[in-house]
Short mmCIF file of C-alpha atoms and ligand atoms in Angstrom, two decimals:
data_model
loop_
_atom_site.label_atom_id
_atom_site.label_comp_id
_atom_site.label_asym_id
_atom_site.label_seq_id
_atom_site.Cartn_x
_atom_site.Cartn_y
_atom_site.Cartn_z
CA MET A 516 188.27 -2.18 98.89
CA GLU A 517 187.03 -5.07 96.71
CA SER A 518 189.38 -4.02 93.89
CA GLN A 519 192.42 -4.48 96.15
CA LYS A 520 191.62 -7.90 97.58
CA LYS A 521 192.58 -9.77 94.43
CA TYR A 522 196.24 -8.76 94.62
CA PRO A 523 198.72 -10.92 96.52
CA ARG A 524 200.03 -9.06 99.55
CA GLN A 525 203.45 -7.48 99.11
CA PHE A 526 205.61 -6.06 101.85
CA SER A 527 208.45 -3.70 101.05
CA PHE A 528 210.97 -1.52 102.87
CA GLU A 529 212.27 1.87 101.85
CA PHE A 530 215.79 3.16 102.59
CA PHE A 531 217.66 6.35 101.79
CA PRO A 532 221.25 6.42 100.50
CA PRO A 533 223.60 7.06 103.44
CA LYS A 534 226.08 9.93 103.13
CA THR A 535 228.71 8.96 105.73
CA ASP A 536 230.58 5.79 106.74
CA GLN A 537 228.60 5.78 109.97
CA GLY A 538 225.37 6.01 107.98
CA LYS A 539 226.49 3.17 105.75
CA ALA A 540 227.21 0.95 108.75
CA LYS A 541 223.81 1.80 110.25
CA LEU A 542 222.02 0.96 107.00
CA SER A 543 223.96 -2.28 106.69
CA ASP A 544 222.84 -3.36 110.19
CA ALA A 545 219.22 -2.40 109.43
CA VAL A 546 219.31 -4.39 106.18
CA ASP A 547 220.70 -7.46 107.98
CA GLU A 548 217.81 -7.32 110.43
CA LEU A 549 215.06 -6.57 107.91
CA LYS A 550 216.24 -9.03 105.26
CA VAL A 551 215.12 -11.99 107.36
CA LEU A 552 211.54 -10.72 107.05
CA GLU A 553 211.80 -11.55 103.33
CA PRO A 554 210.34 -8.38 101.79
CA ARG A 555 209.03 -8.63 98.25
CA TYR A 556 211.42 -5.78 97.40
CA VAL A 557 213.27 -2.86 98.95
CA SER A 558 213.50 0.64 97.50
CA VAL A 559 216.06 3.44 97.68
CA THR A 560 215.13 7.11 97.54
CA PHE A 561 216.55 9.65 95.12
CA GLY A 562 217.47 13.16 96.28
CA ALA A 563 215.61 16.12 94.79
CA GLY A 564 217.02 17.08 91.40
CA GLY A 565 219.28 14.01 91.35
CA SER A 566 221.38 15.18 94.32
CA THR A 567 221.89 11.61 95.60
CA GLN A 568 221.97 9.92 92.21
CA GLN A 569 225.30 8.18 92.75
CA GLY A 570 224.34 7.22 96.31
CA THR A 571 221.07 5.73 95.06
CA ILE A 572 222.88 3.67 92.41
CA GLU A 573 225.52 2.44 94.89
CA THR A 574 222.96 1.56 97.53
CA VAL A 575 220.83 -0.33 95.00
CA ARG A 576 223.92 -2.23 93.82
CA ASP A 577 224.82 -3.10 97.42
CA LEU A 578 221.29 -4.30 98.25
CA MET A 579 221.14 -6.40 95.08
CA GLY A 580 224.49 -7.90 96.03
CA ARG A 581 222.82 -9.02 99.27
CA GLY A 582 220.20 -10.89 97.29
CA LEU A 583 217.40 -8.31 97.61
CA ASP A 584 215.15 -7.15 94.78
CA ALA A 585 216.14 -3.47 95.00
CA ALA A 586 214.19 -0.70 93.29
CA PRO A 587 215.71 2.74 92.76
CA HIS A 588 213.41 5.76 93.06
CA LEU A 589 213.82 7.92 90.00
CA SER A 590 212.58 11.51 89.95
CA CYS A 591 212.44 13.44 86.69
CA ILE A 592 212.23 17.08 87.72
CA GLY A 593 215.22 18.96 86.31
CA ALA A 594 216.27 15.95 84.22
CA THR A 595 216.66 15.68 80.45
CA ARG A 596 215.47 12.83 78.29
CA GLU A 597 219.10 11.97 77.67
CA SER A 598 220.05 11.85 81.37
CA ILE A 599 217.07 9.60 82.16
CA ARG A 600 217.90 7.40 79.16
CA GLU A 601 221.46 6.93 80.50
CA LEU A 602 220.23 6.16 83.99
CA LEU A 603 217.74 3.62 82.65
CA GLN A 604 220.46 1.93 80.60
CA GLY A 605 222.61 1.73 83.74
CA TYR A 606 219.75 0.06 85.61
CA VAL A 607 219.15 -2.38 82.74
CA ASP A 608 222.87 -3.28 82.86
CA MET A 609 222.71 -3.78 86.64
CA GLY A 610 219.74 -6.13 86.30
CA VAL A 611 217.29 -3.85 88.14
CA LYS A 612 213.71 -5.10 87.71
CA ARG A 613 211.66 -2.44 89.43
CA ILE A 614 211.66 1.38 89.54
CA VAL A 615 209.67 3.85 91.65
CA ALA A 616 208.92 6.59 89.08
CA LEU A 617 208.37 10.09 90.45
CA ARG A 618 208.28 13.71 89.47
CA GLY A 619 210.13 14.83 92.61
CA ASP A 620 210.29 18.40 93.90
CA MET A 621 212.27 21.22 92.34
CA PRO A 622 215.30 21.85 94.58
CA SER A 623 215.81 25.44 95.72
CA GLY A 624 218.01 27.27 93.22
CA MET A 625 216.82 25.17 90.26
CA ARG A 626 214.76 27.26 87.82
CA GLU A 627 214.01 25.03 84.83
CA PRO A 628 211.93 21.88 85.29
CA GLY A 629 213.85 20.10 82.51
CA ASP A 630 212.28 17.85 79.88
CA PHE A 631 209.59 16.41 82.18
CA GLN A 632 206.92 18.28 84.11
CA TYR A 633 204.98 15.46 85.73
CA ALA A 634 205.47 11.83 86.69
CA ASN A 635 203.05 10.58 83.99
CA GLU A 636 205.55 11.86 81.38
CA LEU A 637 208.35 9.91 83.06
CA VAL A 638 206.28 6.71 83.17
CA GLU A 639 205.43 7.15 79.50
CA PHE A 640 209.08 7.76 78.63
CA ILE A 641 210.29 4.69 80.55
CA ARG A 642 207.74 2.54 78.70
CA GLU A 643 208.76 4.03 75.34
CA GLU A 644 212.44 3.44 76.03
CA THR A 645 212.39 0.09 77.81
CA GLY A 646 209.00 -1.49 77.11
CA ASP A 647 208.00 -3.88 79.89
CA ARG A 648 211.56 -4.31 81.18
CA PHE A 649 210.71 -2.66 84.52
CA HIS A 650 207.90 -3.09 87.02
CA LEU A 651 206.89 0.54 87.67
CA GLU A 652 205.64 1.84 91.01
CA VAL A 653 204.21 5.36 91.26
CA ALA A 654 203.24 7.61 94.19
CA ALA A 655 199.65 8.02 95.42
CA TYR A 656 198.27 10.60 97.86
CA PRO A 657 195.21 9.52 99.87
CA GLU A 658 195.12 12.99 101.50
CA PHE A 659 195.91 14.59 98.12
CA HIS A 660 199.10 16.15 96.86
CA PRO A 661 199.69 19.64 98.32
CA GLN A 662 200.04 21.24 94.86
CA ALA A 663 196.85 19.72 93.44
CA GLN A 664 194.16 22.21 92.34
CA SER A 665 191.41 19.97 93.75
CA ALA A 666 190.78 16.40 94.88
CA ASP A 667 189.18 15.58 91.51
CA ASP A 668 192.15 17.03 89.63
CA ASP A 669 194.59 15.02 91.70
CA LEU A 670 192.60 11.83 91.06
CA ALA A 671 192.52 12.59 87.33
CA ASN A 672 196.28 13.16 87.35
CA PHE A 673 196.84 9.96 89.31
CA LYS A 674 194.71 8.08 86.76
CA ARG A 675 196.74 9.57 83.89
CA LYS A 676 199.97 8.46 85.59
CA CYS A 677 198.68 4.91 86.15
CA GLU A 678 197.39 4.63 82.59
CA ALA A 679 200.77 5.74 81.25
CA GLY A 680 202.04 2.33 82.36
CA ALA A 681 202.33 1.98 86.15
CA ASN A 682 202.04 -1.53 87.61
CA ALA A 683 201.38 -0.49 91.22
CA ALA A 684 201.25 2.52 93.53
CA ILE A 685 202.69 3.27 96.96
CA THR A 686 200.92 5.87 99.03
CA GLN A 687 202.24 8.80 100.95
CA TYR A 688 201.98 7.93 104.64
CA PHE A 689 198.79 8.75 106.51
CA TYR A 690 197.34 8.19 109.98
CA ASN A 691 193.70 8.50 108.94
CA ILE A 692 192.57 5.17 107.52
CA ASP A 693 189.39 6.63 105.97
CA ALA A 694 191.53 8.77 103.65
CA TYR A 695 193.05 5.60 102.20
CA LEU A 696 189.80 3.61 102.03
CA ARG A 697 188.03 6.46 100.23
CA PHE A 698 190.97 7.04 97.90
CA VAL A 699 190.90 3.38 96.86
CA GLU A 700 187.13 3.60 96.34
CA ASP A 701 187.56 6.71 94.19
CA CYS A 702 190.18 4.91 92.09
CA GLN A 703 187.87 1.90 91.77
CA LYS A 704 185.04 4.15 90.54
CA ARG A 705 187.41 5.54 87.91
CA GLY A 706 188.21 2.04 86.70
CA LEU A 707 191.79 1.92 87.96
CA GLU A 708 193.14 -1.60 88.20
CA LEU A 709 196.36 -1.73 90.18
CA PRO A 710 197.51 -2.46 93.73
CA ILE A 711 197.64 0.66 95.90
CA VAL A 712 199.95 -0.23 98.77
CA PRO A 713 199.76 1.93 101.91
CA GLY A 714 202.99 3.66 102.92
CA ILE A 715 203.66 3.35 106.67
CA MET A 716 205.79 5.90 108.51
CA PRO A 717 207.00 4.62 111.88
CA ILE A 718 206.89 7.35 114.51
CA ILE A 719 210.44 7.85 115.77
CA ASN A 720 211.09 11.58 116.10
CA PHE A 721 207.89 13.60 116.54
CA LYS A 722 209.34 17.07 115.81
CA GLN A 723 210.95 15.87 112.58
CA LEU A 724 207.76 14.04 111.57
CA ALA A 725 205.61 17.13 112.25
CA ARG A 726 207.91 19.35 110.13
CA PHE A 727 207.98 16.84 107.29
CA SER A 728 204.22 16.26 107.41
CA ASP A 729 203.53 20.00 107.18
CA ALA A 730 205.74 20.20 104.09
CA CYS A 731 204.37 17.18 102.24
CA GLY A 732 200.70 17.60 103.15
CA ALA A 733 200.37 14.37 105.16
CA GLU A 734 198.09 15.10 108.09
CA ILE A 735 198.92 14.19 111.65
CA PRO A 736 195.42 14.19 113.20
CA ARG A 737 194.92 16.62 116.08
CA TRP A 738 194.49 13.88 118.69
CA LEU A 739 197.80 12.29 117.64
CA ARG A 740 199.67 15.60 117.40
CA TRP A 741 198.48 16.52 120.89
CA ARG A 742 199.34 13.15 122.40
CA LEU A 743 202.82 13.06 120.89
CA GLY A 744 203.39 16.77 121.52
CA SER A 745 202.61 16.33 125.22
CA MET A 746 205.40 13.74 125.52
CA GLY A 747 208.07 16.42 125.00
CA GLU A 748 211.55 14.92 124.66
CA ASP A 749 210.56 11.50 126.02
CA LYS A 750 211.68 9.50 122.98
CA GLU A 751 210.77 6.15 124.47
CA ALA A 752 207.20 7.24 125.20
CA ILE A 753 206.84 8.67 121.68
CA ARG A 754 208.13 5.47 120.10
CA ALA A 755 205.88 3.27 122.23
CA TYR A 756 202.76 5.32 121.49
CA GLY A 757 203.69 5.59 117.81
CA HIS A 758 204.18 1.85 117.67
CA ASP A 759 200.68 1.22 119.06
CA VAL A 760 199.09 3.69 116.66
CA ASN A 761 200.89 2.29 113.61
CA THR A 762 200.28 -1.33 114.55
CA GLU A 763 196.56 -0.67 114.88
CA LEU A 764 196.57 1.24 111.56
CA CYS A 765 198.37 -1.63 109.76
CA ARG A 766 196.08 -4.24 111.31
CA ARG A 767 192.98 -2.37 110.14
CA LEU A 768 194.44 -1.80 106.68
CA LEU A 769 195.23 -5.47 106.17
CA GLU A 770 191.84 -6.53 107.54
CA ALA A 771 190.18 -4.11 105.11
CA GLY A 772 192.03 -5.75 102.19
CA ALA A 773 195.09 -3.57 101.60
CA PRO A 774 197.47 -5.41 99.24
CA GLY A 775 200.44 -5.22 101.61
CA LEU A 776 202.43 -2.47 103.33
CA HIS A 777 205.41 -0.32 102.33
CA PHE A 778 207.48 0.77 105.34
CA TYR A 779 209.43 4.03 105.28
CA THR A 780 212.14 2.57 107.51
CA MET A 781 214.29 5.72 107.90
CA ASN A 782 217.19 3.22 107.74
CA GLN A 783 216.22 1.80 111.14
CA ALA A 784 215.12 -1.79 111.57
CA GLY A 785 213.69 -1.54 115.11
CA PRO A 786 210.37 0.29 114.62
CA THR A 787 209.46 -1.64 111.45
CA THR A 788 210.39 -5.02 112.96
CA ALA A 789 208.35 -4.24 116.08
CA ILE A 790 205.22 -3.48 114.01
CA TRP A 791 205.86 -6.59 111.89
CA LYS A 792 206.06 -8.80 114.98
CA ALA A 793 203.04 -7.22 116.64
CA LEU A 794 201.05 -7.95 113.47
CA GLY A 795 202.22 -11.56 113.56
CA LEU A 796 203.44 -11.28 109.97
CA SER A 797 206.47 -13.48 110.47
P1 FAD B 545 203.12 13.84 90.06
O1 FAD B 545 202.37 12.58 89.96
O2 FAD B 545 203.65 14.43 88.81
O3 FAD B 545 202.16 14.89 90.78
C1 FAD B 545 202.66 16.13 91.26
C2 FAD B 545 201.56 17.19 91.27
O4 FAD B 545 201.24 17.58 89.94
C3 FAD B 545 200.23 16.72 91.87
O5 FAD B 545 199.65 17.82 92.52
C4 FAD B 545 199.40 16.33 90.66
O6 FAD B 545 198.00 16.45 90.89
C5 FAD B 545 199.89 17.33 89.63
N1 FAD B 545 199.88 16.78 88.27
C6 FAD B 545 200.31 15.55 87.91
N2 FAD B 545 200.20 15.39 86.58
C7 FAD B 545 199.70 16.54 86.09
C8 FAD B 545 199.40 16.98 84.79
N3 FAD B 545 199.61 16.21 83.73
N4 FAD B 545 198.91 18.26 84.66
C9 FAD B 545 198.72 19.05 85.73
N5 FAD B 545 199.01 18.66 87.00
C10 FAD B 545 199.51 17.43 87.18
N6 FAD B 545 210.70 12.62 96.41
C11 FAD B 545 212.03 12.61 96.10
O7 FAD B 545 212.61 13.68 95.83
N7 FAD B 545 212.76 11.44 96.12
C12 FAD B 545 212.18 10.26 96.40
O8 FAD B 545 212.85 9.23 96.40
C13 FAD B 545 210.79 10.22 96.70
N8 FAD B 545 210.13 9.06 96.96
C14 FAD B 545 208.78 9.05 97.18
C15 FAD B 545 208.13 7.83 97.39
C16 FAD B 545 206.76 7.80 97.61
C17 FAD B 545 206.08 6.46 97.81
C18 FAD B 545 206.02 9.01 97.67
C19 FAD B 545 204.55 8.98 97.97
C20 FAD B 545 206.67 10.22 97.48
C21 FAD B 545 208.04 10.27 97.21
N9 FAD B 545 208.71 11.46 96.98
C22 FAD B 545 210.06 11.46 96.69
C23 FAD B 545 208.00 12.74 97.03
C24 FAD B 545 207.50 13.18 95.61
O9 FAD B 545 208.59 13.36 94.75
C25 FAD B 545 206.74 14.49 95.79
O10 FAD B 545 205.55 14.25 96.49
C26 FAD B 545 206.48 15.27 94.51
O11 FAD B 545 205.99 16.56 94.86
C27 FAD B 545 205.43 14.64 93.59
O12 FAD B 545 205.92 13.56 92.92
P2 FAD B 545 204.89 12.65 92.08
O13 FAD B 545 205.68 11.65 91.38
O14 FAD B 545 203.80 12.20 92.95
O15 FAD B 545 204.35 13.75 91.06
#
C-alpha cells in the first residue's frame, strides 16, 4: 500500500439520475444531508447505452448549481465518436471538471458496440479531444471484471486504461479487504502511479445487493451472505449489521493507507452518513 499513501485522501459520493418527481425530491434531500460532509466531488451514473444521458446531464447541472464538483459518468459502448464529442463539448460548456470514463455494458437489444470497444479507447479519445481539460476517473476491479480472460489480462487491461490518461481509479465494491490490498500491490508492481480509491456499497437491501453482486462479479463472502440471508425481511437488522461490516471495512482500508473512499449512496444519505460518523471523519 506504500504507493497509495502519498495521495491526499479524497471522499466522494455517487448518485444515480432520478426518473420521477418523488425520486428527485429524495435525491435533493440526500444531497442536502451529504453536502455538509464536504465531499471532494460527487458523481452521477450513466445508464447503459446512454439510456439516462439527459438525466445524467440534468442531475450534474443541478449538483453543480448547489456548489458541488459534480462528475458525470460517461460510458462509450454503443456510442460514436461524434456523439461522445458532442457530449464532451456540452460538459466543457457547463464547466464540468471531472469525468468517470467507462466502457459500460451493452444493453439488451443493442447489437453493435459502436466506435469504442473498451474504456481505454474512450480515455484516449477524451485526451485527444480535450487535452487535460478533465480529471479522468476510471473503474478498477479488485476481484476482477467478470468478462476478463484471467487476472493477469485484467491487470494488463487496467494498466492500458490508466496509461491512456486516467488520473485516478474508483474500485467496484468489495467486502474482502485482501482483494483490494493485493490489487493495489499488483498495480504497484506494474509501475502504476495513481490513486485507487475503494468503492463502498452500503448494505441496505440484501436481496437486491445479492442479485447485483452476482451480475457484476463482486463477491459477498459466504459468512456475510449467510448472516444477512438469515435476517430474512428484517430490514433494520440487515442495515445495522451491514453498517458494522462496512464501518470496519472502511476503518481498515484507511488504516492501511487507502487514498479515501467513494460511497455508492443509492441516493440515500442515511447509511453513508452513519458510516462517516462512526469513522469520526467529520
Ligand atoms: P473496461 O475497462 O473496458 O473493461 C471491460 C472488460 O474488457 C474487462 O474484462 C477488461 O479486462 C476487458 N478489456 C479492457 N480493455 C481491453 C482490451 N483493450 N482488449 C481486451 N479486453 C479488454 N456502468 C454503467 O452502465 N453506468 C455507470 O455509470 C457505471 N459506473 C460505474 C462506476 C464504477 C466506479 C464502476 C467500478 C463501474 C461502473 N459501471 C457503470 C459498470 C461498468 O460499466 C461495467 O463494469 C463494464 O462492464 C466495464 O466497464 P469498464 O469501464 O470497467 O470497462
